[in-house]
Amino acid sequence: MLISKITVNKMFTIGNVDKRMYSSFLEHVGRAIYGGIYEPENPTADEHGFRRDVMQAVKELNISAIRYPGGNFVSGYCWEDGIGPRELRPRRRDLAWSCVEPNHVGTDEFCNYCKRMDIEPILAVNLGTRGADDARNLLEYCNAEKGTKYADMRIANGYISPYKVKTWCLGNEMDGDWQIGHKTAQEYGRIAYETAKIMKLTDPEIELVLCGSSSHHMPTFPDWEAKVLEEAYNSVDYISMHSYYENNDGDTASFVASNRDMESFIEEVVSTCDYVKAKKHSLKDMMISYDEWNVWYQFSRFQPHASWIASPSLFEDVYNMEDVITVGGMLITLLRHCDRVKIACIAQLVNVISPIMTENKGTLWKQTTYYPYLHVSRYGRGTVLHTLLESAMYDCKKYGTVPYLESAAVLCDDGSLTVFACNRHMEEEIEMQIKLQEFENYERHEHIILNCDDRYKSNTKVTPHAVMPYTVDDIFREDSIYKVKLPAFSWNVIRLYRQEG
Ligand code: AHR
């Protein structure tokens, strides 16, 4: 049996987890909105036309914020099409996904959905086909009280209270040539800076996210970051990062270590931000909004549609146990960088590369990847501690030598300690030894496991509970060392509670 050790000292902290670490993303694409969150014909629909079964699954996930309305969609979006009486809203061609957008859901419906769900909205403005003027109008529509054109327009539409949206994204993936209105770094940096200036004059309370590279592999990375930050550093608060991984060549050993790529991507973006900070003699640290991350089988399964129909099924990836290990690793990496990563959105929330799936007019089921997200969102709020790791290693083609064990430790707000751990070994169990320093009376424990004999098994409409987490009582303590067995190829949550009294 393999033995791996971690040492966790209560005093050695990385940082506090921002609640927006547990955010998601909803784009007008595929069946994310129509048939996903919104479906008036569904038997579970509420009086606003939103599916109660989806609301329940989202609530359970404990999502703190949702980014909307795109994604690539936002770069051609006219937000005015999505407000006012539904029967007057135009159907428009969405050039990002070659579909038709009926505009039955828009800014008001989304912000009110968030309000009812106690979730913070994060809005993106269109810097593809539009610019600063439309951005400030939308901001006024959302955040101003009354007495000016766009605030009064919102009130006339029936929404008296402003939404006070705090976080705004300055466009989406502007470095990608697939993006409608794609720009060079200089062009985008200038527009982003001027838009940021105008938006902060409109509402000084807001925070702004500048577009970073749309992936670690973009040929313009990291020059893009350096150039756009040189233009806009002083007027923005976050730079965005996006990462999608897939097992498109059967190299599972590399795929389940994808978080190693994410790890270096974060460190390189942080270095680039700090370089610009130094150059500008600034006192401000640029934070990261990892506003799209997930597994996405985009290269092997992407079929461009030019159907001009509304809400076709797009990117409805089915996740298995390999994806659990990969997503779990990504969550661990995000936690280990919580000092700089303040916002992270799993992309997306419903039906489109998503942990939650629905059937039109029918039922809902939770994918395998729902569970690691649920665990981290539920038990990963507090302060992340350093984990000193001693683990057996293996070689993989894409990322070199990597440990079989990945882990992160969170001292939760209620005083309990959670250790999240992935065993990437496909055949062997690992005995994990957790050595605690400066912790007292952590007597009670719980071990949640997600694993499966068949690593290709998925949850589907027909078998919604094929891969489910379960709890075991197998933690042994010897002085300050807790020993726990992590089954081969498993996701684990180890919870240690303080003994009261
Ligand atoms: O999430 C799907 C797409 O992935 C988004 O629209 C885009 O921003 C990214 O390329």
Coordinates of C-alpha atoms and ligand atoms in Angstrom, one line a residue, residues 25 27 71-72 97 172-173 178 242 244 292 296 348 353, ligand 1:
F25 CA -21.8 30.8 -15.0
E27 CA -24.8 31.9 -20.7
G71 CA -19.5 34.0 -22.5
N72 CA -19.1 34.4 -26.2
W97 CA -23.6 30.1 -31.4
N172 CA -15.4 38.1 -22.6
E173 CA -12.3 36.4 -24.1
W178 CA -13.5 33.4 -32.5
H242 CA -10.4 30.5 -18.2
Y244 CA -11.2 23.8 -19.9
E292 CA -14.7 29.9 -16.4
W296 CA -15.2 20.3 -21.6
Q348 CA -21.6 26.3 -16.6
I353 CA -20.9 21.5 -19.6
Ligands
AHR1 O1 -18.5 28.2 -21.6 C1 -18.6 28.1 -23.0 C2 -17.7 29.1 -23.7 O2 -16.4 28.9 -23.4 C3 -17.9 30.6 -23.4 O3 -18.9 31.2 -24.1 C4 -16.6 31.2 -23.7 O4 -16.3 32.3 -22.9 C5 -15.6 30.1 -23.6 O5 -14.8 29.9 -24.7

